[in-house]
GROMACS .gro file of C-alpha atoms in nm:
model
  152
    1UNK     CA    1 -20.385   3.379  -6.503
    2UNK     CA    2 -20.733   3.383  -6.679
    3UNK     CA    3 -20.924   3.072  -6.794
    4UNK     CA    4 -20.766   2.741  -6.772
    5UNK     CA    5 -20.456   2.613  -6.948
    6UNK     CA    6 -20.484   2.301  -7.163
    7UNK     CA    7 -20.135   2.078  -7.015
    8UNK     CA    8 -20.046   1.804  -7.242
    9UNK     CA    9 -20.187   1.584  -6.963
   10UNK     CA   10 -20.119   1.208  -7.033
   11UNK     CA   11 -20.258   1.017  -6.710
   12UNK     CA   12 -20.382   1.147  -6.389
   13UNK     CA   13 -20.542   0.888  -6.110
   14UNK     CA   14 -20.506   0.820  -5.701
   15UNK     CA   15 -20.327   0.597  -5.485
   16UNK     CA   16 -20.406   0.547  -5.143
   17UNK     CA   17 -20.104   0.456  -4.908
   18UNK     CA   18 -20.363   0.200  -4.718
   19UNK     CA   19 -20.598   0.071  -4.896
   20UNK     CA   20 -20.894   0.047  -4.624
   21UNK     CA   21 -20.859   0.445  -4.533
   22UNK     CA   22 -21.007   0.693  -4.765
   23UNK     CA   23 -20.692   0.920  -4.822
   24UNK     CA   24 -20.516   0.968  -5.149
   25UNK     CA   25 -20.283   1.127  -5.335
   26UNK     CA   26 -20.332   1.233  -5.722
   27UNK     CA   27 -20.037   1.094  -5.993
   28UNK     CA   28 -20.045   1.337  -6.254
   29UNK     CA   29 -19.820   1.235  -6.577
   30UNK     CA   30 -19.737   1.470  -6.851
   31UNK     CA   31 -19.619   1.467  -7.174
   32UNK     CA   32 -19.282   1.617  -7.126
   33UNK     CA   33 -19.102   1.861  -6.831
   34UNK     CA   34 -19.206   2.202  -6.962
   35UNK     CA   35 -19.610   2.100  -6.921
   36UNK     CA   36 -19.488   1.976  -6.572
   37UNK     CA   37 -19.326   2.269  -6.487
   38UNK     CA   38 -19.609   2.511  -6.627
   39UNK     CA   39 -19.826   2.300  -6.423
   40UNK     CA   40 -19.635   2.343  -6.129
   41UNK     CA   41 -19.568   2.716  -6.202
   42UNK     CA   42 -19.944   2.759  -6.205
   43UNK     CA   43 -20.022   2.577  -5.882
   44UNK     CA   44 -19.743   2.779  -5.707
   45UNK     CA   45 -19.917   3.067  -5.792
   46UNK     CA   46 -20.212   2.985  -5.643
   47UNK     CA   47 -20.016   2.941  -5.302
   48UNK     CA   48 -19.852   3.257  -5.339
   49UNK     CA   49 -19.484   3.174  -5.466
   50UNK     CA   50 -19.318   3.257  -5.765
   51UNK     CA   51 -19.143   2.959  -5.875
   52UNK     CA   52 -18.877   3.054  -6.170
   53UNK     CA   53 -18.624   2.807  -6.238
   54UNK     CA   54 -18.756   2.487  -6.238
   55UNK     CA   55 -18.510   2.169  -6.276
   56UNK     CA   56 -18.677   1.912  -6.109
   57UNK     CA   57 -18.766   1.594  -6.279
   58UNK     CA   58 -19.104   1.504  -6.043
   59UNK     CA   59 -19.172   1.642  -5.749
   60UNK     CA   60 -19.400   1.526  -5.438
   61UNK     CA   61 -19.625   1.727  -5.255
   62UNK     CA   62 -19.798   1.647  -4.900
   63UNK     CA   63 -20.093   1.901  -4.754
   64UNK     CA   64 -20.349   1.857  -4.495
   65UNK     CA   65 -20.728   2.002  -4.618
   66UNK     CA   66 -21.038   2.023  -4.367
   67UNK     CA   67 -21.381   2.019  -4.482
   68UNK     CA   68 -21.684   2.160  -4.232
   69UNK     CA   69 -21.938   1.916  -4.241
   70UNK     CA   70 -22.322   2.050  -4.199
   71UNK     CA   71 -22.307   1.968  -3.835
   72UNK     CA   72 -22.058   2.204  -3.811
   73UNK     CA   73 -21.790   1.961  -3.686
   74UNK     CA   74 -21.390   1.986  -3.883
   75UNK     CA   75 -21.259   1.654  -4.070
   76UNK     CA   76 -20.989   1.597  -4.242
   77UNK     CA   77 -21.024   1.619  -4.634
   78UNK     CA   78 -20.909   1.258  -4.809
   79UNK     CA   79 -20.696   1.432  -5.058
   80UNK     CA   80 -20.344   1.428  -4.867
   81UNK     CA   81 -20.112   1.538  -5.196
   82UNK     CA   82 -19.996   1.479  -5.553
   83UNK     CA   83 -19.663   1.361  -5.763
   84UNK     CA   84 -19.583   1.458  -6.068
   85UNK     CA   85 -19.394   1.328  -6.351
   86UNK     CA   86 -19.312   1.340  -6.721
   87UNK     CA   87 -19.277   1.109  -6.991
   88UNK     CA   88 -18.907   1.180  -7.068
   89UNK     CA   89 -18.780   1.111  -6.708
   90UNK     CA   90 -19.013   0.838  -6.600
   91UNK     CA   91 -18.785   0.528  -6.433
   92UNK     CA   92 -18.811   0.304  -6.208
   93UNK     CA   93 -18.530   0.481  -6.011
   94UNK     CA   94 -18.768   0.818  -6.040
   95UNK     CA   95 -19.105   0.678  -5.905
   96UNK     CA   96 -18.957   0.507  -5.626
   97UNK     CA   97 -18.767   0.829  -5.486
   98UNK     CA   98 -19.087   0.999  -5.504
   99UNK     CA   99 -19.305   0.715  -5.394
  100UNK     CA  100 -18.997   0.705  -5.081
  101UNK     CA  101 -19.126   1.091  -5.008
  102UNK     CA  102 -19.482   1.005  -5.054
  103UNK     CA  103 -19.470   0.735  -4.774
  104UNK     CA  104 -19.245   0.974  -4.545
  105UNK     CA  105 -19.504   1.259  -4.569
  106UNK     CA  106 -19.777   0.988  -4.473
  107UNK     CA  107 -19.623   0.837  -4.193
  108UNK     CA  108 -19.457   1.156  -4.033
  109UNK     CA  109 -19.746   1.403  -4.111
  110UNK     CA  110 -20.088   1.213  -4.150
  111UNK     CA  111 -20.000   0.930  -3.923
  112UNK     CA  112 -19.791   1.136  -3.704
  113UNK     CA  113 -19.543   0.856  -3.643
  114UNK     CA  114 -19.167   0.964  -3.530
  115UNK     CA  115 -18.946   0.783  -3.797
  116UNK     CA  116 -18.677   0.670  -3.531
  117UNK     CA  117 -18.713   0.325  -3.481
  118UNK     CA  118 -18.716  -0.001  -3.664
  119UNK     CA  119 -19.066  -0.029  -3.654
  120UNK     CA  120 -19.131   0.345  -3.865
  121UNK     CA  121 -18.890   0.194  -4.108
  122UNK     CA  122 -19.075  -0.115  -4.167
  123UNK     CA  123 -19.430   0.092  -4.180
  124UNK     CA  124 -19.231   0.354  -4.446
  125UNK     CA  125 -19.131   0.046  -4.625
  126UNK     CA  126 -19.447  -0.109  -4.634
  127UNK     CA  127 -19.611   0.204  -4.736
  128UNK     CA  128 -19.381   0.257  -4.977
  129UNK     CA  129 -19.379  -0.060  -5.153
  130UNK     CA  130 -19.806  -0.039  -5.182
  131UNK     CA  131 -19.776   0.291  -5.322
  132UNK     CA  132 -19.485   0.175  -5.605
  133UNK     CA  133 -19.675  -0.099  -5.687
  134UNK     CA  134 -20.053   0.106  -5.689
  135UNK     CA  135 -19.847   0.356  -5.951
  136UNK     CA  136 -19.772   0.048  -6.184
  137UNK     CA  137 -20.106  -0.074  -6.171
  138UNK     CA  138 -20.230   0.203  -6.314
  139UNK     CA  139 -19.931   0.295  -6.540
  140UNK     CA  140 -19.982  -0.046  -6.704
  141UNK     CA  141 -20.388  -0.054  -6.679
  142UNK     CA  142 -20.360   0.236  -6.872
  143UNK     CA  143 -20.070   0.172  -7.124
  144UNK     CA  144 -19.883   0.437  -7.056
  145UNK     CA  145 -19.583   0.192  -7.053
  146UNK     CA  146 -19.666   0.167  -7.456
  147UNK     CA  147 -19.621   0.587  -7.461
  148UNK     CA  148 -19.304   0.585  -7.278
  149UNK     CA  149 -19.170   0.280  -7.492
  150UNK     CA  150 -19.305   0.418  -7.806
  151UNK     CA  151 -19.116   0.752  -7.731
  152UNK     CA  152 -18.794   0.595  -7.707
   0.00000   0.00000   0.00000
């Protein structure tokens, strides 16, 4: 796997599924589903799998990371995950069924919440919602709504 490999890498920037904590996720968009995959490929490789035939059109990812601070003492590292996505599948319908497993992987595994009630279902929703509308802020702050329309 050598040096590093150039993706055709059109946007990549964080959300945070609250706003007043410190955790994130990174969006990373590229140009089309082969750079995603490669991408993917390569990071899969890193964790030890051998991921062959790819299909997906994004996919979500959740982890936990710990950092040792010089006191010695474990935390938490504020990068929870990533989506990714490519230009020729990126919809409404797409970023809200990822942004739907973003929120469940926050809630269930960082928040440690039990999604059986009403209650989890109104914090996925909420979560949810802030993290759909965090990804179009940035999609439009950065015109990438101009790419996808342009490539149409």
């Amino acid at each position: 796997m050598g040096g590093q490999v150039n993706h055709p890498l059109v946007a990549k920037f964080r959300i945070k599924p609250q706003s007043k904590l410190p955790t994130y996720y990174n969006v990373f968009i590229f140009a089309d589903r082969a750079a995603m995959h490669l991408f993917w490929r390569e990071q899969s490789a890193m964790w030890g799998e051998n991921e062959k035939n790819l299909t997906f059109a994004a996919q979500a990812s959740s982890w936990r990371t710990e950092r040792i601070e010089k006191t010695g003492k474990t935390r938490h590292g504020n990068n929870i995950g990533q989506v990714i996505f490519c230009l020729e599948r990126l919809g409404v319908s797409i970023v809200s069924h990822e942004m739907t497993h973003l929120a469940l992987f926050y809630v269930r595994d960082h928040l440690g919440k039990h999604i059986q009630s009403h209650k989890s279902d109104e914090l996925i929703a909420q979560v949810q919602g802030d993290l759909t509308a965090k990804f179009y802020r940035q999609f439009w702050k950065r015109g990438i709504d101009k790419i996808v329309t342009a490539g149409r």
